[in-house]
PDB file of C-alpha atoms in Angstrom:
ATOM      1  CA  UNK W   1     125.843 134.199 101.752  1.00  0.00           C
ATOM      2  CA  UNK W   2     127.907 134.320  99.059  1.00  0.00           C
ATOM      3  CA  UNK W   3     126.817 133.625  94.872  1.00  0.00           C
ATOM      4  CA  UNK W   4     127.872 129.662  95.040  1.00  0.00           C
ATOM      5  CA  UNK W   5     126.225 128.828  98.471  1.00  0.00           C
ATOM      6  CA  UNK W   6     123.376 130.687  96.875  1.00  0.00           C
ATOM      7  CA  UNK W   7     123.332 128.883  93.713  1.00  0.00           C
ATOM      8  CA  UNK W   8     123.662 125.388  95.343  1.00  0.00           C
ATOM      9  CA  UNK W   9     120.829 126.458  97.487  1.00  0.00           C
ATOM     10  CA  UNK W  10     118.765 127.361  94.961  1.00  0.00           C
ATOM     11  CA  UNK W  11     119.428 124.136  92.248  1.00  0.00           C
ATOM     12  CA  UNK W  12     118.381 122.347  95.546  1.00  0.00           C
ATOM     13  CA  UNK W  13     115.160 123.771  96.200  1.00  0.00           C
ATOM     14  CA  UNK W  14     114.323 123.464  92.188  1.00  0.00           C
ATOM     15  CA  UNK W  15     115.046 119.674  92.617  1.00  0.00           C
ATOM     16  CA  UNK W  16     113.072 119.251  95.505  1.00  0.00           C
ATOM     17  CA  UNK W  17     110.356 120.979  94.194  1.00  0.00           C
ATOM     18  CA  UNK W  18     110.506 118.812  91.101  1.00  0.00           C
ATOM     19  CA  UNK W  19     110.457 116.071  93.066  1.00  0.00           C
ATOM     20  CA  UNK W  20     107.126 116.910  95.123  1.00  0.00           C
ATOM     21  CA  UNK W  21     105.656 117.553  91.675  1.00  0.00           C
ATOM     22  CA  UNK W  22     106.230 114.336  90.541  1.00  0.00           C
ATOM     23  CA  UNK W  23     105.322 112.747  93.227  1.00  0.00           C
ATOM     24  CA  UNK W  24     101.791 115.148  93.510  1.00  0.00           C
ATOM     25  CA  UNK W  25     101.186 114.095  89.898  1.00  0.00           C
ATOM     26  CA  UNK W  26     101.095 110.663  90.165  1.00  0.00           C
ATOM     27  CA  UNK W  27      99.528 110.563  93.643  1.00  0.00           C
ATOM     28  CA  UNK W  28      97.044 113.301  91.993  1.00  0.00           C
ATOM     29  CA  UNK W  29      96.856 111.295  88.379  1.00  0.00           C
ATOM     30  CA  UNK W  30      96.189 107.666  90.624  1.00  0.00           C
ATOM     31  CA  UNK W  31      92.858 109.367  92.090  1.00  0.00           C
ATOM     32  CA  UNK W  32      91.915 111.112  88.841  1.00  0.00           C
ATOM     33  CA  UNK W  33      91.908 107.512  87.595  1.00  0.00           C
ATOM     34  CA  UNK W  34      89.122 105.662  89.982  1.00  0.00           C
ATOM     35  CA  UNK W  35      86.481 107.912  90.682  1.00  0.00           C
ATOM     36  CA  UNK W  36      82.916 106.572  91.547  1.00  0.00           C
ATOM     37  CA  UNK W  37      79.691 107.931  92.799  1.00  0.00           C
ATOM     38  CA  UNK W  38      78.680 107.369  96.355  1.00  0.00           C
ATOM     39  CA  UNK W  39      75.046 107.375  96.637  1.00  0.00           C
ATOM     40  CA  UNK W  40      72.541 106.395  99.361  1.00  0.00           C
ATOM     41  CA  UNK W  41      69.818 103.873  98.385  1.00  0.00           C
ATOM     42  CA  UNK W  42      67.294 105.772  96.902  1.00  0.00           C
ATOM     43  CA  UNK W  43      69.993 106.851  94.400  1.00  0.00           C
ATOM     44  CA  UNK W  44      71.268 103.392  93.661  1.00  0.00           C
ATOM     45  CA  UNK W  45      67.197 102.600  93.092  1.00  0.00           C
ATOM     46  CA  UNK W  46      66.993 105.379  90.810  1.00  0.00           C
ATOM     47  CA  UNK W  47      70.573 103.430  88.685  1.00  0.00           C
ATOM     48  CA  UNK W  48      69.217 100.356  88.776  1.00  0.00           C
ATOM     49  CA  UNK W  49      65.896 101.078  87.602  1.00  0.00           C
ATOM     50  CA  UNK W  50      64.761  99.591  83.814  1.00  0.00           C
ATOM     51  CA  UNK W  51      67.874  97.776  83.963  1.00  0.00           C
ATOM     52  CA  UNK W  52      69.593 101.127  83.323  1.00  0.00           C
ATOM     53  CA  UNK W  53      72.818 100.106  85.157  1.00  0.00           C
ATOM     54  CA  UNK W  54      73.997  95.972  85.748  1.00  0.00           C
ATOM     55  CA  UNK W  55      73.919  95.512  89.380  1.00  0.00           C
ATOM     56  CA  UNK W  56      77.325  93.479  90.942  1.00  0.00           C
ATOM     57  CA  UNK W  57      77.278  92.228  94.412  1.00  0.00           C
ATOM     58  CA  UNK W  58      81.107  91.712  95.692  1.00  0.00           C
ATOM     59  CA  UNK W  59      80.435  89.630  98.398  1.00  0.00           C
ATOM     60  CA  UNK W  60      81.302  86.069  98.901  1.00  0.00           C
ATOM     61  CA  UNK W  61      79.130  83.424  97.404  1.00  0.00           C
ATOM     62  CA  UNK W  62      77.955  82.383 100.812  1.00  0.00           C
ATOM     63  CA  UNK W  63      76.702  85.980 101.079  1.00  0.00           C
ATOM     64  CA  UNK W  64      75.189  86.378  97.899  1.00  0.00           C
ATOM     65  CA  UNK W  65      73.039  83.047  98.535  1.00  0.00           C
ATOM     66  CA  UNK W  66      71.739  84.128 101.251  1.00  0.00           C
ATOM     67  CA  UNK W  67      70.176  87.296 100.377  1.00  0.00           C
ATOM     68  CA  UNK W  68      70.975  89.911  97.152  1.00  0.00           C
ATOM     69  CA  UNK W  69      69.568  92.391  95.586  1.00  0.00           C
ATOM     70  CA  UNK W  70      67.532  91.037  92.530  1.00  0.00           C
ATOM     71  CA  UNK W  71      69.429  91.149  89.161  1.00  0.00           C
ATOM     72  CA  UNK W  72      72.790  91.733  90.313  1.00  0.00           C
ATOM     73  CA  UNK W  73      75.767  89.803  89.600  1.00  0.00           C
ATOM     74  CA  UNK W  74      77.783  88.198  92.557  1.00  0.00           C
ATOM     75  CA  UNK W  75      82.208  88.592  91.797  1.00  0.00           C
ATOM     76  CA  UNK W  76      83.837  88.064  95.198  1.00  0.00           C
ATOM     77  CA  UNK W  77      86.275  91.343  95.488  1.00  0.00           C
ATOM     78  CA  UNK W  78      88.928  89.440  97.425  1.00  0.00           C
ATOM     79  CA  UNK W  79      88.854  87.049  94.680  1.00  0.00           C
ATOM     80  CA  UNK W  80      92.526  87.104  93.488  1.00  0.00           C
ATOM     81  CA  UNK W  81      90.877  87.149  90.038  1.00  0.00           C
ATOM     82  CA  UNK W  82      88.223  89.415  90.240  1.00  0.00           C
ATOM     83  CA  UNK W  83      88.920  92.304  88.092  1.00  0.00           C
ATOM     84  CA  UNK W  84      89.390  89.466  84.810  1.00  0.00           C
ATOM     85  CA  UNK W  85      86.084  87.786  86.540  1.00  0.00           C
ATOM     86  CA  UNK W  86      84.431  91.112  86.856  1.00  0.00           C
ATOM     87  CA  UNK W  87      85.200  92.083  83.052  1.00  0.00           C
ATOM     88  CA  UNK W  88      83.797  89.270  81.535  1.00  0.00           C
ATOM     89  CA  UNK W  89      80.711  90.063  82.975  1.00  0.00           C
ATOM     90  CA  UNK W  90      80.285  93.061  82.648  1.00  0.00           C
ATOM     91  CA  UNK W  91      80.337  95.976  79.674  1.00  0.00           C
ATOM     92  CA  UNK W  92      81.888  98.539  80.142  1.00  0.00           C
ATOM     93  CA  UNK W  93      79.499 100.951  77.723  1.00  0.00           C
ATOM     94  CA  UNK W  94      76.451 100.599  80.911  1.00  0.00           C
ATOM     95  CA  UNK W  95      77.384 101.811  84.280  1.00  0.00           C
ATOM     96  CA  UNK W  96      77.837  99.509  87.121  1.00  0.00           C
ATOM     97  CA  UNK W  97      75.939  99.372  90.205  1.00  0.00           C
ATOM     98  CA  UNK W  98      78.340  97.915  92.977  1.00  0.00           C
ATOM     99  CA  UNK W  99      77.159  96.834  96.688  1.00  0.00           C
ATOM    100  CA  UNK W 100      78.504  94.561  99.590  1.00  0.00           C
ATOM    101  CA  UNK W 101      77.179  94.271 102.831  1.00  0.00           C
ATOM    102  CA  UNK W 102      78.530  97.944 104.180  1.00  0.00           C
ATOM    103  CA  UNK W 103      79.825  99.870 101.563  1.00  0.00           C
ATOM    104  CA  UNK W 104      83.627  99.016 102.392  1.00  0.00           C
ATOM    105  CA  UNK W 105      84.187  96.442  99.727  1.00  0.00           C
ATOM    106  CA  UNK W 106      82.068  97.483  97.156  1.00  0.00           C
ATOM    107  CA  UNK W 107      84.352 100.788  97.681  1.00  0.00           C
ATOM    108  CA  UNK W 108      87.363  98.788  96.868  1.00  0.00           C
ATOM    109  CA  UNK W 109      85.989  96.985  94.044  1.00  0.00           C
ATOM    110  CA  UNK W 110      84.337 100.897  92.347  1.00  0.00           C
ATOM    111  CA  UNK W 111      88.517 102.096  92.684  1.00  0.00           C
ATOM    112  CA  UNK W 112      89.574  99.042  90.907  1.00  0.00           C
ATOM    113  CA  UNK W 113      87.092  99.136  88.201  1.00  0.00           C
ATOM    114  CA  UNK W 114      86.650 103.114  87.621  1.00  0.00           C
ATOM    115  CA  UNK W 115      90.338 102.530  86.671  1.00  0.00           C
ATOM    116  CA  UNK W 116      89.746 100.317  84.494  1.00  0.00           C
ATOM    117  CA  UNK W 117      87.466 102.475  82.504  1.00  0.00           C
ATOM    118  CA  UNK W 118      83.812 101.769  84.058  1.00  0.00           C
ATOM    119  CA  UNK W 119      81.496 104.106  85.168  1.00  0.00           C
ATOM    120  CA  UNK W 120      80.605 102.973  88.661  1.00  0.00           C
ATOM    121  CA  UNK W 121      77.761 104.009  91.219  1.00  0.00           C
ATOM    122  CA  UNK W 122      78.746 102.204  94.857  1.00  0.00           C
ATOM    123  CA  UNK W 123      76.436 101.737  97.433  1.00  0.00           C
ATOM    124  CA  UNK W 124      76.704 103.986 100.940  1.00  0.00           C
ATOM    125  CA  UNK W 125      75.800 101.160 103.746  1.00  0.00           C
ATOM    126  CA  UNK W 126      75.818  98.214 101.519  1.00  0.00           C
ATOM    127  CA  UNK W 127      72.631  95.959 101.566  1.00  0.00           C
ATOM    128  CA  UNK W 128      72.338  96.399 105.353  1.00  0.00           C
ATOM    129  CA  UNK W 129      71.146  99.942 104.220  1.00  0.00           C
ATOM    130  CA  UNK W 130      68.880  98.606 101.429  1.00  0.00           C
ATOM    131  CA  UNK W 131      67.174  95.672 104.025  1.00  0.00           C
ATOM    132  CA  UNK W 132      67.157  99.153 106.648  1.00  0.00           C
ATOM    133  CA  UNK W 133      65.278 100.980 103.913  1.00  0.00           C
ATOM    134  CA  UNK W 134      62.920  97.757 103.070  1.00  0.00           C
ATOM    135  CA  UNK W 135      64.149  97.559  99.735  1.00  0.00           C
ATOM    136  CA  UNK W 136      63.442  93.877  97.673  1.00  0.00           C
ATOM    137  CA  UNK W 137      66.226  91.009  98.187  1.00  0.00           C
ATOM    138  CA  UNK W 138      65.980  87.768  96.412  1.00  0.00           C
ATOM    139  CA  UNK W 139      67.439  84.104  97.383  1.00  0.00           C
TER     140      UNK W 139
END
């Protein structure tokens, strides 16, 4: 191979490489952003406790009527507003305690707020886990 084929060669692998480092940053930098704690229920008991953390429940007002876990605050995720709905309810210097019925939303909802700043503890198995463990719900 002679010096030019080598030096194209090589300016392409340094670009390429660039590229995959940008790319790995902000892939890398995105997740760095929204982190959360996944705990089981006797954890989230242990948050919640003395009002140490404010409780939100993500689920649909229909859901939340039915049965939620006393003290928390219901903001539908799938609300197209619920990150500004969220924020005004909540402050951002207390951690948030964040459950749906499973864990998936809640999940979604502890991405979008540990990026915006919040220190969040979600729920493994939602309230279906917390009725499993007989844990207190309220109407």
């Amino acid at each position: 191979m002679n010096q030019q084929n080598q030096s194209v060669k090589t300016s392409r692998i340094k670009k390429i490489t660039f590229i995959f480092m940008s790319i790995w940053s902000t892939i890398f930098g995105a997740c760095a952003q929204s982190q959360y704690t996944n705990v089981d229920v006797d954890g989230f008991e242990q948050a919640i406790k003395n009002d140490s953390a404010q409780i939100l429940d993500v689920r649909t007002h229909e859901e939340f009527a039915e049965s939620h876990i006393k003290g928390a605050i219901q903001v539908d995720v799938f609300s197209p507003n619920f990150l500004a709905d969220a924020e005004s309810k909540l402050q951002k210097e207390r951690p948030v305690a964040v459950y749906c019925r499973s864990g998936r939303r809640s999940a979604t909802a502890a991405k979008q707020l540990s990026a915006k700043g919040y220190q969040v503890i979600n729920l493994e198995g939602g309230i279906m886990a917390w009725i499993a463990k007989r844990k207190e719900t309220v109407r």
